[in-house]
XYZ file of N, CA and C in Angstrom:
315
model
N -63.062 115.020 -3.388
C -62.425 115.552 -2.282
C -61.092 114.825 -2.032
N -61.114 113.502 -2.089
C -59.658 112.910 -1.854
C -58.648 113.261 -2.696
N -58.587 113.613 -3.911
C -57.632 114.367 -4.941
C -57.047 115.514 -4.288
N -57.617 116.036 -3.399
C -57.042 117.348 -2.891
C -56.609 117.238 -1.573
N -56.363 115.922 -1.030
C -55.753 115.583 0.394
C -54.107 115.943 0.234
N -53.383 115.472 -0.870
C -52.033 115.778 -0.802
C -51.958 117.153 -0.906
N -52.689 117.912 -1.664
C -52.718 119.539 -1.581
C -52.848 120.118 -0.378
N -53.823 119.550 0.362
C -54.144 119.974 1.785
C -52.919 119.804 2.864
N -52.468 118.445 2.668
C -51.257 118.412 3.338
C -49.862 119.072 3.217
N -49.729 119.173 1.902
C -48.680 120.186 1.481
C -48.861 121.725 1.848
N -49.994 121.986 1.764
C -50.488 123.434 2.561
C -50.171 123.706 3.758
N -50.632 122.641 4.656
C -50.560 122.353 6.049
C -49.117 122.552 6.468
N -48.274 121.832 5.659
C -46.704 121.334 6.093
C -46.077 122.842 5.714
N -46.511 123.464 4.564
C -46.007 124.810 4.437
C -46.406 125.773 5.390
N -47.557 125.899 6.019
C -48.049 126.847 7.246
C -47.151 126.379 8.371
N -46.982 125.187 8.615
C -46.199 124.837 9.834
C -44.736 124.965 9.644
N -44.209 124.717 8.506
C -42.699 125.114 8.473
C -42.561 126.326 8.662
N -43.241 127.377 7.924
C -42.949 128.920 8.114
C -43.037 129.354 9.470
N -44.138 128.742 10.203
C -44.163 129.007 11.686
C -42.965 128.723 12.587
N -42.733 127.623 12.140
C -41.426 126.734 12.800
C -40.065 127.515 12.332
N -39.949 127.808 11.274
C -38.847 128.556 10.847
C -38.739 129.813 11.409
N -39.816 130.697 11.815
C -39.657 131.966 12.401
C -39.628 131.854 13.845
N -40.076 130.789 14.426
C -39.905 130.599 15.714
C -38.274 130.050 15.978
N -37.753 129.441 15.216
C -36.161 129.066 15.418
C -35.398 130.173 15.069
N -35.830 130.969 14.005
C -34.823 132.233 13.889
C -35.007 133.195 15.013
N -36.230 133.447 15.608
C -36.412 134.443 16.509
C -35.528 134.005 17.808
N -35.488 132.624 18.249
C -34.834 132.048 19.392
C -33.304 131.871 19.059
N -32.999 132.270 17.860
C -31.325 132.061 17.467
C -30.984 130.805 17.051
N -31.824 129.738 16.996
C -31.624 128.476 16.484
C -31.734 128.686 14.833
N -30.585 129.112 14.228
C -30.748 129.288 12.588
C -30.365 128.185 11.921
N -29.861 127.047 12.302
C -29.963 125.940 11.487
C -31.209 125.101 11.473
N -31.788 125.206 12.452
C -33.338 124.618 12.480
C -34.199 125.674 11.769
N -34.135 126.930 11.837
C -34.754 127.786 11.127
C -34.559 127.686 9.664
N -33.417 127.599 9.235
C -32.986 127.136 8.063
C -33.664 125.953 7.405
N -33.521 124.813 8.240
C -34.081 123.754 7.563
C -35.612 123.824 7.201
N -36.347 124.371 8.424
C -37.523 124.468 8.308
C -37.955 125.499 7.059
N -37.071 126.413 6.819
C -37.383 127.436 5.681
C -37.411 126.719 4.474
N -36.384 125.952 4.310
C -36.165 125.137 3.150
C -37.262 124.231 2.538
N -37.754 123.719 3.744
C -39.193 122.847 3.410
C -40.015 123.682 3.047
N -40.378 124.828 3.686
C -41.301 125.832 3.264
C -41.271 126.391 1.855
N -40.158 126.579 1.235
C -40.041 127.181 0.282
C -40.284 125.921 -1.085
N -39.844 124.755 -0.702
C -40.257 123.777 -1.587
C -41.739 123.626 -1.607
N -42.407 123.750 -0.403
C -43.783 123.421 -0.525
C -44.588 124.736 -1.264
N -43.973 126.006 -1.044
C -44.581 126.981 -1.676
C -44.546 126.872 -3.175
N -43.337 126.577 -3.776
C -43.129 126.281 -4.964
C -44.203 125.341 -5.656
N -44.400 124.168 -4.831
C -45.193 123.235 -5.454
C -46.727 123.606 -5.461
N -47.045 124.373 -4.232
C -48.420 124.925 -4.299
C -48.831 125.874 -5.282
N -47.694 126.878 -5.638
C -47.897 127.770 -6.530
C -48.061 127.273 -8.359
N -47.345 126.030 -8.301
C -47.502 125.334 -9.548
C -48.770 124.865 -9.833
N -49.164 124.266 -8.714
C -50.605 123.659 -8.636
C -51.667 124.829 -8.932
N -51.591 125.991 -8.052
C -52.497 126.989 -8.100
C -52.692 127.600 -9.681
N -51.682 127.497 -10.175
C -51.847 128.268 -11.634
C -52.711 127.651 -12.543
N -53.294 126.251 -12.420
C -54.190 125.773 -13.023
C -55.533 125.910 -12.871
N -55.621 126.557 -11.755
C -57.130 127.052 -11.024
C -57.559 128.262 -11.287
N -58.424 128.813 -11.998
C -58.998 130.101 -12.175
C -59.554 130.546 -10.944
N -60.197 129.805 -10.167
C -60.707 130.440 -9.108
C -59.896 130.516 -7.805
N -58.557 130.048 -7.965
C -57.668 130.372 -7.031
C -57.441 131.891 -6.587
N -57.767 131.935 -5.210
C -57.573 133.440 -4.586
C -56.164 133.544 -4.012
N -55.127 132.758 -4.559
C -53.899 132.944 -4.059
C -53.259 134.342 -4.809
N -52.675 135.159 -3.612
C -52.288 136.545 -4.498
C -50.859 136.455 -4.965
N -50.564 136.025 -6.215
C -49.242 135.701 -6.506
C -48.438 137.258 -6.485
N -49.006 138.150 -6.619
C -48.196 139.402 -6.654
C -47.636 139.689 -5.323
N -48.467 139.569 -4.317
C -48.078 139.750 -2.987
C -46.784 138.698 -2.511
N -47.057 137.236 -2.956
C -46.159 136.220 -2.538
C -44.885 136.908 -3.475
N -44.959 137.079 -4.713
C -43.713 137.313 -5.528
C -43.182 138.685 -4.855
N -43.589 139.657 -4.311
C -43.034 140.849 -3.497
C -42.464 140.379 -2.235
N -42.971 139.452 -1.696
C -42.297 138.917 -0.391
C -40.985 138.093 -0.790
N -41.388 137.236 -1.822
C -39.960 136.638 -2.140
C -38.782 137.568 -2.535
N -39.283 138.349 -3.336
C -37.994 139.459 -3.807
C -37.477 140.119 -2.313
N -38.250 140.694 -1.575
C -37.630 140.910 -0.249
C -36.659 139.831 0.493
N -37.396 138.649 0.457
C -36.838 137.734 1.133
C -35.454 137.520 0.605
N -35.216 137.620 -0.886
C -33.974 137.457 -1.777
C -33.036 138.286 -1.282
N -33.436 139.589 -1.173
C -32.448 140.530 -0.773
C -31.760 140.533 0.636
N -32.967 140.250 1.603
C -32.345 139.817 2.868
C -31.504 138.517 2.627
N -31.495 137.577 2.217
C -30.597 136.396 1.882
C -29.389 136.871 1.502
N -29.345 137.825 0.448
C -28.054 138.225 -0.203
C -27.233 138.911 0.804
N -27.967 139.803 1.577
C -27.306 140.799 2.450
C -27.116 139.800 3.900
N -27.437 138.484 3.791
C -27.114 137.834 5.207
C -27.673 138.321 6.586
N -28.997 138.952 6.083
C -29.925 139.551 7.251
C -30.936 138.522 7.542
N -30.545 137.861 8.782
C -31.511 136.829 9.282
C -32.906 137.675 9.942
N -32.622 138.559 10.509
C -33.559 139.393 11.084
C -34.720 139.533 9.989
N -34.088 140.584 8.934
C -34.810 140.908 7.951
C -35.640 139.890 7.214
N -34.831 138.862 7.116
C -35.368 137.626 6.486
C -36.690 136.977 7.380
N -36.399 136.749 8.474
C -37.534 136.684 9.555
C -38.678 137.581 9.438
N -38.359 138.844 9.377
C -39.758 139.789 9.340
C -40.304 139.396 8.025
N -39.818 139.333 6.812
C -40.512 138.863 5.833
C -41.291 137.627 5.780
N -40.556 136.668 6.250
C -41.128 135.372 6.589
C -42.500 135.604 7.448
N -42.394 136.422 8.724
C -43.443 136.522 9.861
C -44.569 137.349 9.514
N -44.157 138.535 8.792
C -45.288 139.636 8.550
C -45.896 139.779 7.228
N -45.141 138.760 6.121
C -45.532 138.857 4.742
C -46.158 137.496 4.431
N -45.134 136.403 4.453
C -45.532 135.241 3.744
C -46.374 134.204 4.652
N -46.202 134.468 5.985
C -46.876 133.689 6.922
C -48.218 134.055 7.239
N -48.626 135.457 6.936
C -49.982 135.844 6.942
C -50.659 135.486 5.548
N -49.961 135.580 4.664
C -50.392 134.947 3.393
C -50.874 133.627 3.291
N -50.006 132.899 3.838
C -50.302 131.291 3.978
C -51.443 131.089 5.082
N -51.368 131.769 6.075
C -52.467 131.670 6.716
C -53.716 131.930 6.395
N -53.971 133.199 5.477
C -55.121 133.438 4.878
C -55.662 132.193 3.910
N -54.716 131.860 3.283
C -54.861 130.694 2.458
C -55.709 129.371 2.949
N -54.976 129.196 4.132
C -55.523 128.201 5.015
C -56.974 128.325 5.417
N -57.150 129.530 5.819
C -58.716 129.929 6.280
C -59.321 129.534 5.215
N -59.125 130.119 3.975
C -59.947 130.211 2.817
C -60.257 128.694 2.292
N -59.149 127.901 2.558
C -59.418 126.356 1.978
C -60.265 125.796 3.014
N -60.130 126.095 4.495
C -61.152 125.510 5.283
C -62.559 125.868 5.247
N -62.811 127.124 4.749
C -64.004 127.468 4.552
C -64.874 127.020 3.589
N -64.118 126.240 2.373
C -64.759 125.676 1.272
C -65.350 124.240 1.738
């Protein structure tokens, strides 16, 4: 179980960074929101790389990919509200579900 401790820490950081990013964007603190967003995307990339090696992974790559595509469109359009909506209503629930599944094991 110790070998999964860094994975758990990264997963928790992703979850917390997304939550903080959403909160800061909603409050108009775009710089803090952006900083947390960058951390969360780095952690998401690392976790997805790790997940690809486990067949029993319940990570829904298609939903994450769709969410990231929507996020990219919002970023191209400089639509912070749309970006925050994608984070809050798509990516955050997916990571929250992942944390719940991990904690049940």
